């Protein structure tokens, strides 16, 4: 079964750091670009960041550029999001998602989503 | 950045009725790289439509997408109880952005 499982969310103080992980299974992870999308409680979806299948290309929303870093370990079939200088408006459910076409980046929709992990930013 | 505006914000309909959801882009979406997602309460989004009009795997044919350029539409021909949810459009032709969502609720 194709599956994405996020972990690493939790409570962090403003200005703090957190690393999210997304463990993939059931497909050839190294062939697909991966992305992070977030959703504040009761709000809509917001694109955060993406990374190409081999990790050579990355993309960030302006709101997180310079504070967040996306990476992947294809040998461990895991996607990461290192978040720093966290603010109250970063508080959200964070979903990882797979881009549908193999070896594409930013050229297809997201066909597989994880269940999300909650990040709470509060003192 | 391409801004996507969805309308209406909320659609109140009865089971069996037809739903028409709109997604308008602030500039033309390259290659009709426009997707629609469904999100039920407490669930992750689910891909319905990609490339403006292609149904994703396992999506019933009561869901259809149309449009190009700056105007796109998601149509649900006959609403089933499980279709009452929030729907988002997304463009992936120029960076990646989502619309604000349309909630389809039971009348």
Coordinates of C-alpha atoms in Angstrom, one line a residue:
Chain A
X1 CA 0.0 0.0 0.0
X2 CA 1.3 3.4 -0.9
X3 CA 1.6 5.4 2.3
X4 CA 3.1 8.6 3.7
X5 CA 3.5 9.0 7.5
X6 CA 4.5 12.3 9.0
X7 CA 6.0 12.7 12.4
X8 CA 7.9 15.3 14.5
X9 CA 5.2 17.8 15.2
X10 CA 4.6 19.2 18.6
X11 CA 4.8 22.3 20.8
X12 CA 7.6 24.7 20.2
X13 CA 8.2 28.3 21.5
X14 CA 8.3 31.3 19.2
X15 CA 11.8 31.5 17.7
X16 CA 12.4 27.8 18.2
X17 CA 13.2 25.0 15.8
X18 CA 11.6 21.7 14.8
X19 CA 12.3 18.9 12.3
X20 CA 9.4 17.1 10.6
X21 CA 9.8 13.7 8.9
X22 CA 7.7 12.0 6.3
X23 CA 8.3 8.2 5.9
X24 CA 7.3 6.8 2.6
X25 CA 6.4 3.2 1.7
X26 CA 4.8 1.2 -1.1
X27 CA 6.4 3.0 -4.0
X28 CA 9.8 3.9 -5.4
X29 CA 10.5 7.0 -3.4
X30 CA 13.5 8.1 -5.3
X31 CA 11.5 8.6 -8.5
X32 CA 9.1 11.2 -7.2
X33 CA 9.3 14.8 -6.2
X34 CA 7.9 15.5 -2.8
X35 CA 6.2 18.5 -1.2
X36 CA 5.1 20.0 2.1
X37 CA 1.7 21.7 2.4
X38 CA 0.3 23.2 5.6
X39 CA -3.1 24.1 7.0
X40 CA -3.8 26.3 9.9
X41 CA -6.7 25.2 12.1
X42 CA -10.0 26.1 10.3
X43 CA -8.1 27.6 7.3
X44 CA -7.2 26.6 3.8
X45 CA -4.2 24.8 2.2
X46 CA -0.9 26.7 1.9
X47 CA 2.0 25.4 -0.2
X48 CA 5.3 25.3 1.8
X49 CA 8.1 23.7 0.0
X50 CA 9.1 21.0 -2.6
X51 CA 12.1 19.0 -3.6
X52 CA 12.9 17.1 -6.8
X53 CA 13.3 13.3 -6.9
X54 CA 17.1 13.4 -6.6
X55 CA 17.1 16.3 -4.2
X56 CA 19.0 18.6 -6.6
X57 CA 16.2 21.2 -6.9
X58 CA 14.1 22.8 -4.1
X59 CA 11.4 25.4 -4.0
X60 CA 10.0 27.4 -1.1
X61 CA 7.0 29.7 -0.5
X62 CA 8.1 33.3 0.2
X63 CA 6.7 33.0 3.7
X64 CA 9.2 30.3 4.8
X65 CA 12.2 31.1 2.6
X66 CA 15.4 31.4 4.7
X67 CA 13.7 29.8 7.7
X68 CA 12.8 26.3 6.5
X69 CA 14.9 23.7 4.7
X70 CA 13.5 20.8 2.8
X71 CA 15.7 17.7 2.3
X72 CA 15.3 14.0 1.6
X73 CA 17.2 10.7 2.1
X74 CA 16.3 8.4 -0.7
X75 CA 18.1 5.5 1.0
X76 CA 15.8 5.9 4.0
X77 CA 12.7 6.8 1.8
X78 CA 12.2 9.8 4.1
X79 CA 11.4 13.5 3.5
X80 CA 12.3 16.1 6.0
X81 CA 11.4 19.7 6.8
X82 CA 13.8 21.6 9.1
X83 CA 11.9 24.6 10.5
X84 CA 13.6 27.5 12.3
X85 CA 12.7 30.9 13.7
X86 CA 9.2 29.6 14.1
X87 CA 6.4 32.2 14.5
X88 CA 2.8 32.0 15.6
X89 CA 1.6 32.0 11.9
X90 CA 3.6 28.8 11.3
X91 CA 1.2 27.0 13.5
X92 CA -0.6 24.4 11.4
X93 CA -1.1 20.8 10.3
X94 CA 1.8 19.9 8.0
X95 CA 1.1 17.4 5.3
X96 CA 3.7 15.8 3.0
X97 CA 2.5 14.9 -0.5
X98 CA 3.8 13.1 -3.5
X99 CA 3.9 14.7 -6.9
X100 CA 2.1 12.4 -9.3
X101 CA 4.5 12.0 -12.3
X102 CA 7.8 10.2 -11.9
X103 CA 10.9 12.5 -12.3
X104 CA 8.8 15.7 -12.7
X105 CA 9.1 18.7 -10.4
X106 CA 6.4 21.2 -10.2
X107 CA 4.6 19.8 -13.3
X108 CA 1.9 17.6 -11.8
X109 CA -0.7 17.5 -9.0
X110 CA -0.2 15.8 -5.6
X111 CA -1.7 12.3 -5.8
X112 CA -0.7 10.9 -2.4
X113 CA -1.0 12.7 0.9
X114 CA -0.1 11.8 4.5
X115 CA -2.4 12.4 7.4
X116 CA -0.4 15.3 8.7
X117 CA 1.4 16.3 11.9
X118 CA 0.5 19.3 14.0
X119 CA 2.9 22.1 14.8
X120 CA 2.0 24.4 17.7
X121 CA 3.9 27.6 18.2
X122 CA 3.3 29.1 21.6
X123 CA 5.1 30.3 24.7
Chain B
X1 CA 2.5 34.6 -8.1
X2 CA -0.8 33.3 -9.5
X3 CA -3.7 34.0 -7.1
X4 CA -6.6 31.6 -7.3
X5 CA -10.1 32.8 -6.2
X6 CA -12.8 30.2 -5.6
X7 CA -16.5 30.9 -5.5
X8 CA -18.8 30.6 -3.9
X9 CA -17.3 30.4 -0.5
X10 CA -20.2 28.1 0.6
X11 CA -22.6 26.1 -1.5
X12 CA -25.8 24.8 0.2
X13 CA -27.3 21.9 -1.8
X14 CA -29.3 18.7 -1.3
X15 CA -28.2 15.2 -2.1
X16 CA -28.9 14.4 -5.8
X17 CA -28.4 18.0 -6.9
X18 CA -25.7 19.3 -9.2
X19 CA -22.8 21.3 -7.8
X20 CA -20.8 23.8 -9.9
X21 CA -17.7 25.3 -8.3
X22 CA -15.6 28.0 -9.8
X23 CA -11.8 28.8 -9.7
X24 CA -10.6 32.0 -11.2
X25 CA -6.9 32.7 -11.7
X26 CA -5.2 36.1 -11.6
X27 CA -3.3 35.2 -14.8
X28 CA -3.4 32.4 -17.3
X29 CA -2.5 29.0 -15.8
X30 CA 0.2 27.5 -18.1
X31 CA -0.6 24.2 -19.8
X32 CA -3.9 24.0 -17.8
X33 CA -1.9 22.8 -14.9
X34 CA -4.9 23.0 -12.6
X35 CA -6.0 20.4 -10.0
X36 CA -9.0 20.0 -7.7
X37 CA -8.9 18.4 -4.3
X38 CA -11.6 17.3 -1.9
X39 CA -11.1 17.5 1.9
X40 CA -13.5 15.9 4.3
X41 CA -13.5 16.9 8.0
X42 CA -10.4 15.5 9.8
X43 CA -9.0 14.0 6.6
X44 CA -6.1 14.8 4.3
X45 CA -6.9 16.3 0.9
X46 CA -7.7 13.8 -1.9
X47 CA -6.8 14.5 -5.5
X48 CA -9.9 14.5 -7.8
X49 CA -8.9 16.2 -11.0
X50 CA -5.5 17.1 -12.6
X51 CA -4.7 18.8 -15.9
X52 CA -8.0 20.7 -15.5
X53 CA -10.1 17.9 -16.7
X54 CA -8.5 14.4 -16.1
X55 CA -10.0 12.4 -13.3
X56 CA -7.5 10.9 -10.8
X57 CA -7.5 7.1 -10.2
X58 CA -10.6 5.8 -8.5
X59 CA -12.6 9.1 -8.8
X60 CA -16.2 8.5 -9.7
X61 CA -17.4 9.9 -13.1
X62 CA -19.9 12.3 -11.4
X63 CA -16.8 14.5 -10.8
X64 CA -15.7 16.5 -13.9
X65 CA -13.4 19.4 -14.5
X66 CA -13.3 21.9 -17.3
X67 CA -11.8 25.2 -18.3
X68 CA -8.6 26.8 -19.4
X69 CA -6.6 30.0 -19.1
X70 CA -8.0 31.8 -16.1
X71 CA -11.4 30.2 -15.6
X72 CA -11.9 26.7 -14.3
X73 CA -14.9 24.7 -13.1
X74 CA -15.5 21.6 -11.0
X75 CA -18.9 20.0 -11.5
X76 CA -20.4 17.2 -9.4
X77 CA -23.3 15.9 -11.4
X78 CA -25.4 14.4 -8.6
X79 CA -24.3 14.9 -5.0
X80 CA -23.8 11.9 -2.8
X81 CA -23.7 12.1 1.0
X82 CA -19.9 11.7 1.0
X83 CA -19.4 14.6 -1.4
X84 CA -20.3 17.2 1.3
X85 CA -16.8 18.5 2.0
X86 CA -14.4 21.4 1.2
X87 CA -13.0 21.6 -2.3
X88 CA -9.7 23.4 -3.3
X89 CA -8.2 24.2 -6.6
X90 CA -4.5 24.3 -7.1
X91 CA -2.3 25.6 -10.0
X92 CA 1.1 24.0 -10.6
X93 CA 2.0 25.8 -13.9
X94 CA 3.8 28.7 -12.3
X95 CA 5.1 28.0 -8.8
X96 CA 2.3 26.4 -6.8
X97 CA -0.7 28.0 -5.2
X98 CA -4.0 26.9 -3.8
X99 CA -7.4 28.6 -3.8
X100 CA -9.2 29.5 -0.6
X101 CA -11.7 26.7 -0.9
X102 CA -15.4 26.1 -1.4
X103 CA -17.5 24.3 1.3
X104 CA -20.3 22.2 -0.1
X105 CA -22.8 21.7 2.7
X106 CA -26.1 20.0 3.1
X107 CA -29.1 22.1 2.6

